[in-house]
Amino acid sequence: MLALRLTRGARPAVQLRRLLVTAASAGTGFLLLCAMGYALAHPGSPADATARLVWCLPPVAATVHLAVAVARTDPGTRPRPGLAAVGLGPARLMLVSATTTALSCVLGSMLALLVFLHLRGDLTGMPFDGAATEALAAGTPLPVPGSLTLLALVPVLASAAVAFVLRPTVLGPAPDGGGRRSYGRFGATGQVAARETFGSYGRFGTRGGAAGRGTGRDEPEPAEGTVAVETPAVETSAVESVPELPAPHPAPKGLPWGVAVLAAGLAVETYAAGATDDGGPALPAALPAGPTGVLAGWLLTAVGLALLAPGLTHLCGLLLQAVRPGALRLLAGRGLMEEATRIGRPLGVVCAVASAAVAMTPLPDSGSFGPLTALGAAVVTGCAVATLCTAAVEARQDRSGTTAALLRLGAPAATLRGAAALRAGALLAVFGPLTLVVAELAALPLTR
């Protein structure tokens, strides 16, 4: 009930992101039901039915990835003051996020079932003059356990992934030695903060003397015959209001591994394209006909791009700050270095999808794509782009405090917009040519 109330009271932008998860779940569920319908209509071709079911895994993975990204940016389930007093601690908020994700995915699965039954003619008669009879096994009773299992696949995986990503790592009372337990996003850090006393150093006065009273320190008594000199307190409120850009995170360590996996994928694809068919399962219309090794090469190429993208993003931020940077380049470069992992991985997935699309465009068999192929490509592409946009929203939410502080200090809004444009331009200048080069290398063995 709490998850329903939080879902209903969210802002329009949050509702739009949840609707994207629902749409992705509906498309993926429909593809899974179509794979089951093909297996029912062709009981003598188990290899082809298995291949169609396997080709539903990329949409499933893309949908789960999008659901996790949307759950991370949901403001309705962020820890707020007063929620712990009513029993909504980090663990309970994590369960609310998982429940909200499950509700969105279940709604999409129900829509997929309704469309599937309508196209089969089980609700209002056979539409489109029976054109979808063969693919949907019209006239054959659907197995209820199998249908429910396929429809529950996306909600279960998505909610489990959200619960795993947003889980609180440390629960329970603070360890001995005093202090209080502090949590990050859903308890991600689990650090113990030292108890702050009234009049602590750097906030209400300086160290030692009369200004250090009340800090909890045992100050030595002045020696006999000496005069105690009081140290005037230093006003530090003005210093505290000045924001400091945090130190950037260390460079991601996946760049060498990403380059190695990318090179291995291109090598496997080139070798497999020159060899004869290895007798593997026949490919559906989702990709042109070819040996199974070519597909393994494409998968390795996509994994390599996803691994090396955070390192390239960090390198872009480092290059922007090179050679005596000004305020604009410093803000843009430090932002990229801070957000390298959060932005880099979805950006690498988008580059992998774009390179696959560019590689398949000039192929002679590109006209054999059917409606299910177009649906699967739309689900994967839409989820990749939506995940990247959602990650950008999350990064903007995380740096909102720094942005507000800079505006209070008099920083022009045009400077902040220029830094954002500079970050986007740097990423486009690096990942655009990389996507084209990978696409050309991937398509070269298939056009021979």
XYZ file of C-alpha atoms in Angstrom:
448
model
C 0.000 0.000 0.000
C 2.859 2.388 0.798
C 4.474 1.627 -2.562
C 1.198 2.425 -4.314
C 0.858 5.755 -2.486
C 4.437 6.734 -3.302
C 3.902 5.755 -6.926
C 0.712 7.783 -7.203
C 2.186 10.884 -5.572
C 5.323 11.091 -7.715
C 6.086 13.948 -10.080
C 5.367 13.709 -13.838
C 9.036 13.150 -14.726
C 9.220 10.210 -12.308
C 5.982 8.783 -13.673
C 7.375 9.052 -17.198
C 10.436 7.027 -16.258
C 8.226 4.383 -14.651
C 6.094 4.250 -17.783
C 9.261 3.620 -19.789
C 9.949 0.605 -17.583
C 6.377 -0.560 -18.127
C 6.694 -0.195 -21.901
C 10.008 -2.070 -21.955
C 8.527 -4.846 -19.828
C 5.536 -5.083 -22.168
C 7.748 -5.396 -25.256
C 9.984 -7.994 -23.642
C 7.044 -10.010 -22.349
C 5.471 -10.013 -25.797
C 8.703 -11.328 -27.328
C 8.835 -14.116 -24.742
C 5.233 -15.099 -25.462
C 5.938 -15.079 -29.204
C 8.870 -17.433 -28.643
C 6.549 -19.774 -26.763
C 3.945 -19.466 -29.528
C 6.522 -20.425 -32.169
C 7.489 -23.477 -30.103
C 3.827 -24.528 -29.891
C 3.283 -24.055 -33.618
C 6.484 -25.913 -34.594
C 6.867 -28.863 -32.214
C 9.286 -30.539 -34.621
C 11.853 -27.707 -34.554
C 13.138 -27.469 -30.981
C 16.448 -25.899 -32.066
C 14.759 -22.957 -33.780
C 12.388 -22.449 -30.840
C 15.326 -22.492 -28.425
C 17.222 -19.978 -30.557
C 14.250 -17.607 -30.537
C 13.986 -17.899 -26.779
C 17.717 -17.224 -26.387
C 17.426 -14.108 -28.539
C 14.968 -12.734 -25.994
C 17.757 -12.447 -23.421
C 19.153 -9.106 -24.701
C 15.748 -7.374 -24.300
C 15.388 -8.928 -20.839
C 18.826 -7.659 -19.793
C 18.144 -4.204 -21.234
C 14.810 -3.977 -19.392
C 16.352 -4.995 -16.059
C 19.157 -2.471 -16.561
C 16.635 0.287 -17.190
C 14.563 -0.700 -14.153
C 17.617 -0.478 -11.879
C 18.566 2.940 -13.275
C 15.028 4.267 -12.748
C 14.896 2.925 -9.183
C 18.167 4.665 -8.327
C 16.765 8.048 -9.379
C 13.350 7.678 -7.739
C 13.038 10.578 -5.247
C 10.008 9.022 -3.556
C 12.115 6.315 -1.912
C 15.133 8.391 -0.896
C 15.878 8.571 2.837
C 14.394 11.720 4.358
C 14.291 13.101 7.919
C 11.510 11.573 9.960
C 11.021 8.396 7.934
C 13.151 6.268 10.246
C 10.960 7.347 13.172
C 7.939 5.693 11.557
C 9.794 2.514 10.671
C 10.983 3.422 7.160
C 14.690 2.806 7.507
C 17.133 1.923 4.704
C 15.994 -1.702 4.471
C 12.297 -0.788 4.311
C 12.918 1.849 1.640
C 14.839 -0.714 -0.376
C 11.822 -3.041 -0.209
C 9.555 -0.172 -1.306
C 11.783 0.452 -4.349
C 11.756 -3.243 -5.256
C 7.962 -3.365 -4.872
C 7.483 -0.273 -7.032
C 9.682 -1.790 -9.739
C 7.746 -5.051 -9.574
C 4.435 -3.196 -9.959
C 5.660 -1.357 -13.065
C 6.961 -4.571 -14.650
C 3.827 -6.561 -13.792
C 1.694 -3.903 -15.470
C 3.818 -4.228 -18.592
C 3.560 -8.020 -18.552
C -0.225 -7.809 -18.292
C -0.330 -5.456 -21.293
C 1.841 -7.896 -23.240
C -0.543 -10.749 -22.407
C -3.578 -8.746 -23.538
C -1.957 -7.830 -26.864
C -0.786 -11.402 -27.390
C -4.248 -12.842 -26.763
C -5.807 -10.218 -29.026
C -3.480 -11.062 -31.914
C -4.191 -14.759 -31.428
C -7.894 -14.092 -31.719
C -8.741 -15.295 -28.218
C -10.510 -12.054 -27.245
C -12.301 -10.411 -30.196
C -11.540 -12.598 -33.181
C -8.520 -12.958 -35.456
C -7.110 -9.516 -36.489
C -5.055 -8.741 -39.610
C -6.739 -11.564 -41.543
C -4.816 -14.221 -39.609
C -1.355 -12.977 -40.597
C 0.080 -13.815 -37.156
C -1.343 -17.326 -36.972
C 1.920 -19.180 -37.513
C 4.050 -17.128 -35.109
C 1.487 -17.006 -32.289
C 0.121 -20.575 -32.521
C -3.473 -19.461 -32.965
C -5.930 -22.226 -32.219
C -3.530 -24.048 -29.900
C -4.287 -23.857 -26.174
C -1.689 -21.924 -24.241
C -0.021 -23.662 -21.296
C -0.923 -21.545 -18.281
C 2.165 -22.436 -16.163
C 4.532 -21.677 -19.027
C 2.823 -18.393 -19.844
C 2.881 -17.216 -16.231
C 6.524 -18.234 -15.878
C 7.572 -16.215 -18.910
C 5.502 -13.212 -17.843
C 6.933 -13.310 -14.317
C 10.532 -13.462 -15.559
C 11.035 -9.715 -16.043
C 9.278 -8.560 -12.803
C 11.193 -11.072 -10.678
C 14.579 -10.297 -12.208
C 14.026 -6.537 -12.133
C 12.858 -6.412 -8.512
C 15.673 -8.736 -7.411
C 18.248 -6.574 -9.196
C 16.858 -3.408 -7.589
C 16.918 -5.019 -4.138
C 20.515 -6.145 -4.668
C 21.795 -2.798 -5.950
C 20.008 -0.684 -3.318
C 20.553 -3.021 -0.385
C 21.931 -1.555 2.874
C 25.347 -3.049 3.411
C 25.525 -2.533 7.190
C 22.547 -2.858 9.539
C 22.191 -2.835 13.279
C 23.496 -0.622 16.092
C 26.787 1.176 15.948
C 29.808 -0.788 17.173
C 31.315 -0.195 20.573
C 33.345 2.914 21.081
C 30.621 5.504 20.650
C 29.477 7.227 17.518
C 26.397 6.927 15.411
C 25.621 4.930 12.298
C 25.349 6.969 9.098
C 23.958 5.637 5.844
C 24.486 6.745 2.281
C 22.031 5.990 -0.506
C 19.997 3.152 1.094
C 22.853 2.456 3.468
C 25.444 2.018 0.763
C 28.347 3.214 2.897
C 27.610 2.029 6.387
C 30.257 4.277 7.923
C 30.421 5.279 11.552
C 30.594 9.005 12.108
C 32.246 10.328 15.251
C 29.928 12.038 17.715
C 30.173 15.784 17.347
C 30.143 17.788 20.556
C 29.120 21.356 21.134
C 31.942 23.788 20.442
C 34.024 21.452 18.272
C 37.130 22.819 16.629
C 36.691 24.649 13.344
C 33.041 25.395 13.928
C 32.515 27.290 17.164
C 36.084 28.312 17.981
C 39.764 27.486 17.712
C 41.822 24.821 19.357
C 42.963 25.464 22.929
C 42.453 28.416 25.304
C 39.073 29.776 26.245
C 37.689 29.150 22.746
C 38.405 25.456 23.123
C 36.189 24.991 26.130
C 33.443 22.486 25.704
C 35.330 20.483 23.078
C 35.797 17.517 25.347
C 39.605 17.896 25.552
C 41.529 17.962 28.828
C 43.426 21.266 28.633
C 46.554 21.474 30.802
C 46.465 23.905 33.718
C 48.824 26.901 33.401
C 52.026 26.617 35.385
C 52.374 28.552 38.609
C 53.668 32.056 38.067
C 52.533 32.292 34.443
C 49.760 34.283 32.877
C 47.155 32.500 30.772
C 46.637 34.276 27.474
C 43.212 33.853 25.945
C 43.050 33.191 22.231
C 40.299 35.053 20.420
C 37.739 32.970 18.635
C 37.931 32.846 14.867
C 34.738 33.323 12.912
C 34.515 30.457 10.463
C 30.957 30.695 9.215
C 32.059 32.534 6.102
C 34.727 29.920 5.386
C 32.245 27.090 5.815
C 29.906 28.542 3.214
C 32.544 28.290 0.477
C 31.993 25.022 -1.440
C 34.965 22.853 -2.293
C 34.907 20.587 -5.289
C 35.470 17.069 -4.031
C 38.552 15.203 -5.108
C 37.835 13.066 -8.171
C 37.541 9.329 -7.870
C 40.502 7.262 -9.055
C 40.502 6.189 -12.661
C 38.375 3.103 -13.401
C 40.464 -0.014 -13.817
C 38.454 -1.582 -16.621
C 40.097 0.233 -19.545
C 42.810 -2.380 -20.304
C 40.326 -5.219 -19.895
C 37.840 -3.448 -22.150
C 40.419 -2.970 -24.897
C 41.453 -6.614 -24.643
C 37.863 -7.917 -24.780
C 37.028 -5.569 -27.674
C 40.045 -6.776 -29.670
C 39.163 -10.400 -28.874
C 35.600 -9.879 -30.068
C 36.696 -8.385 -33.375
C 39.212 -11.202 -33.848
C 36.631 -13.898 -33.125
C 34.164 -12.302 -35.499
C 36.734 -12.024 -38.303
C 37.821 -15.633 -37.890
C 34.273 -16.973 -37.674
C 33.106 -15.030 -40.719
C 35.825 -16.616 -42.870
C 35.049 -20.142 -41.665
C 32.221 -22.395 -42.729
C 29.033 -22.787 -40.785
C 29.781 -24.633 -37.546
C 26.431 -26.372 -37.437
C 25.136 -24.270 -34.546
C 21.497 -23.268 -34.102
C 19.978 -21.416 -37.007
C 19.663 -17.695 -36.494
C 16.282 -15.975 -36.524
C 15.620 -12.834 -38.521
C 17.149 -10.701 -35.771
C 20.532 -10.964 -37.477
C 21.677 -11.970 -40.961
C 22.478 -15.609 -41.535
C 25.997 -16.569 -40.587
C 28.066 -18.753 -38.269
C 27.435 -18.726 -34.565
C 30.966 -17.512 -33.921
C 30.100 -14.149 -35.486
C 27.466 -13.616 -32.830
C 29.931 -14.534 -30.099
C 32.296 -11.935 -31.536
C 29.556 -9.286 -31.481
C 28.755 -10.077 -27.850
C 32.419 -9.797 -26.876
C 32.641 -6.502 -28.726
C 29.645 -5.127 -26.824
C 31.087 -6.250 -23.476
C 34.415 -4.652 -24.360
C 32.781 -1.313 -25.137
C 30.890 -1.388 -21.848
C 34.100 -2.126 -19.942
C 36.318 0.515 -21.528
C 33.738 3.340 -21.585
C 34.231 4.413 -17.917
C 37.975 4.639 -18.414
C 37.555 6.679 -21.596
C 35.129 9.007 -19.816
C 37.647 9.555 -17.025
C 40.352 10.195 -19.616
C 38.136 12.790 -21.335
C 37.772 14.635 -18.043
C 41.506 14.493 -17.479
C 42.271 15.890 -20.921
C 39.803 18.744 -20.468
C 41.797 19.933 -17.457
C 45.168 19.731 -19.165
C 47.363 22.755 -19.992
C 46.334 25.472 -17.516
C 42.540 25.061 -17.484
C 40.140 27.875 -16.744
C 37.041 27.684 -14.614
C 34.915 26.295 -17.446
C 37.255 23.467 -18.385
C 37.973 22.731 -14.731
C 34.278 22.309 -13.916
C 33.644 20.178 -17.006
C 36.688 17.970 -16.555
C 36.207 17.426 -12.835
C 32.561 16.554 -13.450
C 33.480 13.897 -16.025
C 36.084 12.385 -13.733
C 33.565 12.274 -10.875
C 30.827 10.694 -12.999
C 33.015 8.387 -15.099
C 31.577 5.123 -13.797
C 27.969 6.288 -13.554
C 27.859 7.757 -17.079
C 30.462 5.572 -18.746
C 28.786 2.184 -18.505
C 25.426 3.235 -20.033
C 27.341 5.211 -22.661
C 29.314 2.109 -23.574
C 26.095 0.119 -23.963
C 24.672 2.826 -26.246
C 27.850 2.731 -28.341
C 27.572 -1.056 -28.624
C 23.957 -0.834 -29.794
C 24.755 1.964 -32.239
C 27.749 0.113 -33.671
C 25.634 -3.020 -34.190
C 22.960 -0.979 -35.978
C 25.519 0.718 -38.229
C 27.247 -2.599 -38.953
C 24.010 -4.308 -40.061
C 22.817 -1.457 -42.289
C 24.837 -2.162 -45.471
C 24.387 -5.938 -45.354
C 22.609 -7.500 -48.355
C 20.149 -9.445 -46.155
C 19.057 -6.413 -44.147
C 15.635 -6.460 -45.798
C 14.724 -9.803 -44.188
C 13.994 -8.220 -40.819
C 10.496 -8.896 -39.572
C 8.186 -7.159 -37.089
C 9.494 -9.130 -34.119
C 13.036 -8.160 -35.066
C 12.015 -4.506 -35.186
C 10.326 -4.840 -31.791
C 13.387 -6.451 -30.215
C 15.700 -3.810 -31.685
C 13.381 -1.039 -30.487
C 13.296 -2.464 -26.942
C 17.086 -2.796 -26.712
C 17.801 0.588 -28.286
C 15.125 2.414 -26.309
C 16.257 0.873 -23.019
C 19.902 1.752 -23.715
C 19.114 5.392 -24.523
C 16.660 5.716 -21.617
C 19.214 4.234 -19.205
C 21.825 6.757 -20.342
C 19.379 9.643 -19.876
C 18.386 8.324 -16.447
C 22.043 8.071 -15.419
C 22.488 11.685 -16.492
C 19.526 12.656 -14.309
C 21.056 10.797 -11.365
C 24.368 12.599 -11.863
C 22.555 15.920 -11.961
C 20.767 15.098 -8.711
C 24.039 14.199 -7.008
C 25.741 17.461 -7.941
C 22.706 19.633 -7.183
C 24.218 20.749 -3.870
C 27.435 21.915 -5.514
C 25.497 23.670 -8.267
C 23.309 25.514 -5.768
C 26.366 26.573 -3.750
C 28.094 27.908 -6.862
C 25.012 29.895 -7.784
C 24.848 31.376 -4.276
C 28.459 32.487 -4.613
C 27.636 34.357 -7.813
C 28.689 31.886 -10.498
C 26.869 32.700 -13.758
C 24.296 30.173 -14.869
C 25.761 30.402 -18.370
C 29.038 29.014 -17.027
C 27.303 25.957 -15.608
C 25.435 25.402 -18.873
C 28.674 25.836 -20.800
C 30.378 23.224 -18.618
C 27.542 20.766 -19.305
C 27.776 21.438 -23.050
C 31.548 20.999 -22.934
C 31.168 17.635 -21.204
C 28.676 16.460 -23.810
C 30.867 17.686 -26.664
C 33.951 15.936 -25.303
C 32.088 12.637 -24.956
C 30.638 12.948 -28.455
C 34.068 13.743 -29.927
C 35.554 10.587 -28.397
C 32.760 8.027 -28.535
C 31.357 9.040 -31.941
C 34.440 8.068 -33.972
C 34.970 5.028 -31.738
C 31.463 3.769 -32.544
C 31.991 4.248 -36.284
C 35.373 2.484 -36.238
C 34.007 -0.492 -34.293
C 30.996 -0.683 -36.631
C 33.209 -0.693 -39.724
C 35.484 -3.371 -38.292
C 32.496 -5.473 -37.246
C 30.807 -5.211 -40.638
C 33.947 -5.826 -42.700
C 34.052 -9.645 -42.307
C 30.324 -9.980 -43.087
C 30.470 -8.072 -46.388
C 33.128 -10.267 -47.943
